[in-house]
Short mmCIF file of C-alpha atoms in Angstrom, two decimals:
data_model
loop_
_atom_site.label_atom_id
_atom_site.label_comp_id
_atom_site.label_asym_id
_atom_site.label_seq_id
_atom_site.Cartn_x
_atom_site.Cartn_y
_atom_site.Cartn_z
CA UNK D 1 81.88 46.05 38.55
CA UNK D 2 84.88 45.02 40.68
CA UNK D 3 87.15 47.47 38.89
CA UNK D 4 84.71 50.33 39.42
CA UNK D 5 84.32 49.44 43.11
CA UNK D 6 88.11 49.50 43.52
CA UNK D 7 88.30 52.92 41.89
CA UNK D 8 85.41 54.24 44.00
CA UNK D 9 87.05 53.01 47.20
CA UNK D 10 90.34 54.67 46.33
CA UNK D 11 88.70 57.92 45.28
CA UNK D 12 86.68 58.14 48.49
CA UNK D 13 89.70 57.47 50.69
CA UNK D 14 92.23 59.77 49.02
CA UNK D 15 90.11 62.30 47.15
CA UNK D 16 92.17 65.23 48.46
CA UNK D 17 95.24 64.39 46.32
CA UNK D 18 96.42 67.40 44.36
CA UNK D 19 98.84 66.80 41.53
CA UNK D 20 99.45 69.39 38.79
CA UNK D 21 99.06 67.25 35.67
CA UNK D 22 101.05 68.63 32.74
CA UNK D 23 100.37 65.84 30.26
CA UNK D 24 99.73 62.17 29.63
CA UNK D 25 101.23 59.71 27.16
CA UNK D 26 98.58 56.97 27.11
CA UNK D 27 100.84 54.18 25.85
CA UNK D 28 104.61 53.74 25.48
CA UNK D 29 107.19 50.97 25.39
CA UNK D 30 110.12 53.37 25.92
CA UNK D 31 109.70 54.85 29.38
CA UNK D 32 109.64 51.70 31.54
CA UNK D 33 111.99 48.93 30.37
CA UNK D 34 110.21 45.89 28.93
CA UNK D 35 106.77 47.08 30.02
CA UNK D 36 103.78 48.60 28.28
CA UNK D 37 103.17 51.78 30.25
CA UNK D 38 101.60 55.20 30.29
CA UNK D 39 103.45 58.33 31.41
CA UNK D 40 101.94 60.98 33.68
CA UNK D 41 103.82 64.27 33.48
CA UNK D 42 103.71 66.53 36.53
CA UNK D 43 104.16 70.30 36.44
CA UNK D 44 107.06 72.00 38.19
CA UNK D 45 110.82 71.62 38.33
CA UNK D 46 113.46 73.30 40.53
CA UNK D 47 116.20 72.80 37.91
CA UNK D 48 117.07 75.02 34.97
CA UNK D 49 118.90 72.77 32.52
CA UNK D 50 119.71 74.75 29.38
CA UNK D 51 118.81 71.88 27.04
CA UNK D 52 115.42 71.20 28.69
CA UNK D 53 112.91 70.59 25.89
CA UNK D 54 109.87 70.85 28.21
CA UNK D 55 110.36 74.41 29.53
CA UNK D 56 106.58 74.81 29.78
CA UNK D 57 106.67 72.23 32.60
CA UNK D 58 109.14 74.19 34.75
CA UNK D 59 106.87 76.72 36.56
CA UNK D 60 105.26 75.03 39.58
CA UNK D 61 101.58 75.25 40.43
CA UNK D 62 99.19 73.54 42.81
CA UNK D 63 97.05 70.86 41.24
CA UNK D 64 93.30 70.59 41.60
CA UNK D 65 91.67 67.33 42.80
CA UNK D 66 89.86 66.83 39.50
CA UNK D 67 93.18 66.60 37.65
CA UNK D 68 94.22 63.45 39.47
CA UNK D 69 90.66 62.14 39.38
CA UNK D 70 90.82 62.29 35.57
CA UNK D 71 94.02 60.23 35.59
CA UNK D 72 92.41 57.64 37.88
CA UNK D 73 89.42 57.38 35.57
CA UNK D 74 91.75 56.84 32.62
CA UNK D 75 93.70 54.16 34.50
CA UNK D 76 90.49 52.34 35.43
CA UNK D 77 89.92 51.80 31.69
CA UNK D 78 93.45 50.43 31.20
CA UNK D 79 93.50 47.72 33.87
CA UNK D 80 94.64 44.50 32.22
CA UNK D 81 95.96 46.44 29.20
CA UNK D 82 98.81 48.52 30.61
CA UNK D 83 101.41 47.03 32.93
CA UNK D 84 102.84 50.17 34.50
CA UNK D 85 102.43 53.88 35.18
CA UNK D 86 105.46 56.17 35.04
CA UNK D 87 105.52 59.53 36.81
CA UNK D 88 107.71 62.05 35.00
CA UNK D 89 107.99 65.79 34.62
CA UNK D 90 109.17 68.35 35.32
CA UNK D 91 110.46 66.88 38.56
CA UNK D 92 107.67 64.70 39.99
CA UNK D 93 109.15 64.47 43.49
CA UNK D 94 108.57 68.22 43.84
CA UNK D 95 104.95 67.34 44.63
CA UNK D 96 104.20 66.26 48.20
CA UNK D 97 101.08 64.29 47.18
CA UNK D 98 103.05 62.00 44.85
CA UNK D 99 103.38 59.31 47.51
CA UNK D 100 99.61 58.98 47.95
CA UNK D 101 99.13 58.94 44.18
CA UNK D 102 101.68 56.14 43.81
CA UNK D 103 99.81 54.09 46.42
CA UNK D 104 96.56 54.59 44.50
CA UNK D 105 98.16 53.40 41.28
CA UNK D 106 99.56 50.33 43.02
CA UNK D 107 96.12 49.57 44.47
CA UNK D 108 94.74 49.51 40.92
CA UNK D 109 97.22 46.75 40.08
CA UNK D 110 99.85 48.63 38.08
CA UNK D 111 103.59 48.70 38.56
CA UNK D 112 104.95 52.20 39.17
CA UNK D 113 108.01 53.81 37.64
CA UNK D 114 109.54 57.20 38.37
CA UNK D 115 111.72 59.57 36.37
CA UNK D 116 113.66 61.91 38.68
CA UNK D 117 116.86 63.92 38.92
CA UNK D 118 117.03 63.20 42.66
CA UNK D 119 116.87 66.75 44.11
CA UNK D 120 114.69 65.61 47.03
CA UNK D 121 116.43 62.55 48.49
CA UNK D 122 114.27 62.31 51.63
CA UNK D 123 111.09 62.26 49.57
CA UNK D 124 112.59 59.73 47.15
CA UNK D 125 113.63 57.48 50.04
CA UNK D 126 110.05 57.48 51.34
CA UNK D 127 108.79 56.56 47.86
CA UNK D 128 111.20 53.71 47.18
CA UNK D 129 109.27 50.95 49.03
CA UNK D 130 106.26 51.68 46.78
CA UNK D 131 108.13 51.88 43.45
CA UNK D 132 109.07 49.13 41.00
CA UNK D 133 111.59 50.97 38.83
CA UNK D 134 113.38 54.34 38.73
CA UNK D 135 115.10 56.25 35.96
CA UNK D 136 117.60 58.60 37.64
CA UNK D 137 118.89 61.56 35.63
CA UNK D 138 122.57 62.26 36.21
CA UNK D 139 123.27 65.74 34.89
CA UNK D 140 127.03 65.67 35.38
CA UNK D 141 129.86 64.73 37.69
CA UNK D 142 130.25 66.59 41.00
CA UNK D 143 130.06 70.35 40.69
CA UNK D 144 129.44 70.04 36.94
CA UNK D 145 126.00 68.73 37.91
CA UNK D 146 125.15 72.11 39.46
CA UNK D 147 126.54 74.03 36.50
CA UNK D 148 124.47 72.03 34.02
CA UNK D 149 121.24 72.13 36.01
CA UNK D 150 121.62 75.81 36.91
CA UNK D 151 121.14 75.36 40.66
CA UNK D 152 123.83 75.26 43.40
CA UNK D 153 123.96 72.41 45.89
CA UNK D 154 121.94 69.93 43.85
CA UNK D 155 124.75 67.48 43.21
CA UNK D 156 125.06 66.60 46.92
CA UNK D 157 121.32 65.96 47.10
CA UNK D 158 121.50 63.85 43.97
CA UNK D 159 124.37 61.84 45.48
CA UNK D 160 122.14 60.99 48.45
CA UNK D 161 119.38 59.89 46.07
CA UNK D 162 121.77 57.65 44.16
CA UNK D 163 123.02 56.14 47.42
CA UNK D 164 119.44 55.45 48.52
CA UNK D 165 118.71 53.71 45.22
CA UNK D 166 121.84 51.60 45.42
CA UNK D 167 120.99 50.57 48.98
CA UNK D 168 117.35 49.79 48.14
CA UNK D 169 118.02 46.92 45.76
CA UNK D 170 115.35 48.39 43.45
CA UNK D 171 115.74 47.98 39.71
CA UNK D 172 116.89 51.34 38.32
CA UNK D 173 118.68 53.01 35.46
CA UNK D 174 120.92 56.06 35.44
CA UNK D 175 120.78 58.24 32.35
CA UNK D 176 122.66 61.31 31.21
CA UNK D 177 121.46 63.77 28.60
CA UNK D 178 124.45 64.95 26.60
CA UNK D 179 124.54 68.41 25.08
CA UNK D 180 127.97 69.23 23.72
CA UNK D 181 127.65 72.75 25.12
CA UNK D 182 127.99 71.08 28.55
CA UNK D 183 130.31 68.14 27.85
CA UNK D 184 133.53 67.10 26.22
CA UNK D 185 133.86 63.45 25.25
CA UNK D 186 136.31 62.88 28.11
CA UNK D 187 133.77 64.32 30.58
CA UNK D 188 131.22 61.73 29.51
CA UNK D 189 133.74 58.94 29.98
CA UNK D 190 134.77 60.12 33.45
CA UNK D 191 131.15 60.43 34.53
CA UNK D 192 130.26 56.97 33.24
CA UNK D 193 133.23 55.33 34.92
CA UNK D 194 132.48 57.05 38.23
CA UNK D 195 128.92 55.72 38.11
CA UNK D 196 130.18 52.22 37.34
CA UNK D 197 132.55 52.48 40.31
CA UNK D 198 129.58 53.40 42.52
CA UNK D 199 127.78 50.23 41.50
CA UNK D 200 125.46 51.48 38.76
CA UNK D 201 124.75 48.55 36.41
CA UNK D 202 122.32 50.08 33.88
CA UNK D 203 123.25 53.33 32.14
CA UNK D 204 121.97 55.25 29.16
CA UNK D 205 123.51 58.14 27.24
CA UNK D 206 120.89 60.36 25.61
CA UNK D 207 121.75 62.92 22.94
CA UNK D 208 119.98 66.19 23.73
CA UNK D 209 117.37 67.57 21.38
CA UNK D 210 118.09 70.95 19.86
CA UNK D 211 114.54 72.26 19.50
CA UNK D 212 112.59 74.46 21.97
CA UNK D 213 115.37 74.48 24.57
CA UNK D 214 114.91 76.40 27.82
CA UNK D 215 118.07 78.37 26.94
CA UNK D 216 117.84 79.38 23.26
CA UNK D 217 121.64 79.20 22.89
CA UNK D 218 121.33 75.42 23.31
CA UNK D 219 119.46 75.31 20.00
CA UNK D 220 122.50 76.66 18.16
CA UNK D 221 125.13 74.38 16.55
CA UNK D 222 128.12 73.52 18.74
CA UNK D 223 131.62 73.52 17.27
CA UNK D 224 133.75 70.37 17.52
CA UNK D 225 130.85 68.06 18.24
CA UNK D 226 132.14 64.47 18.48
CA UNK D 227 131.46 62.33 15.44
CA UNK D 228 129.24 59.27 15.39
CA UNK D 229 132.37 57.13 15.15
CA UNK D 230 133.83 58.76 18.27
CA UNK D 231 130.60 58.20 20.20
CA UNK D 232 130.42 54.57 19.12
CA UNK D 233 134.02 54.07 20.17
CA UNK D 234 133.25 55.55 23.59
CA UNK D 235 130.27 53.25 24.02
CA UNK D 236 132.45 50.26 23.11
CA UNK D 237 135.00 51.25 25.76
CA UNK D 238 132.33 51.74 28.42
CA UNK D 239 130.18 48.65 27.80
CA UNK D 240 132.38 46.23 29.77
CA UNK D 241 131.81 48.35 32.89
CA UNK D 242 128.00 47.92 32.88
CA UNK D 243 125.49 45.12 32.60
CA UNK D 244 123.60 47.30 30.14
CA UNK D 245 124.66 50.46 28.33
CA UNK D 246 122.55 52.22 25.69
CA UNK D 247 123.15 55.16 23.40
CA UNK D 248 119.85 56.89 22.65
CA UNK D 249 119.24 59.54 20.01
#
């Protein structure tokens, strides 16, 4: 009865929340380090990364109140079972109601994680006091960031988001999706070392998927792709610069 009362109180107070729900993974151990979590995917993204394997989540739309209500009802059945809720996308910080939704999730007793590429640093900064962990996508280094994500001026906004995270003291991870249409091996190394110099302690390199890419040319084979041995050697060189470095396939 106490759980239902908590949910009723939250729903009455913040029933106007509109989030465009694009999907839900009800249980995962991969999306929030060392926690059993669910992932709520939100519709809409301002970026146009060629390798994006969720192109159906790119077009924005306004959510209806019943969409978030359904997520709340699901979460009320997972209290004591799940440890955390992760908001992902798309780009979840595109949605102005995300802050209120995060507060609702916290009120239900869950930790909250966020996956973001940092294109809205002011909104991210407002969210940080209510978050427990962030996974920050780093598309590239400097102007290469804009080239890879297909939007000018994003890398400066991302830099502000990274600075806010570093200043916050919050536990976070940077991660870079590597498609060899966008990177040479030396580019990956320069990017990683620049992040380490900034103070990033946790970093992950993720090999891009080749299916259902936003840009169909990203599904084609790329000549001179680095070998597994070359990638492993790179990881070995980079590991001393981080507290934690992962290569994910």
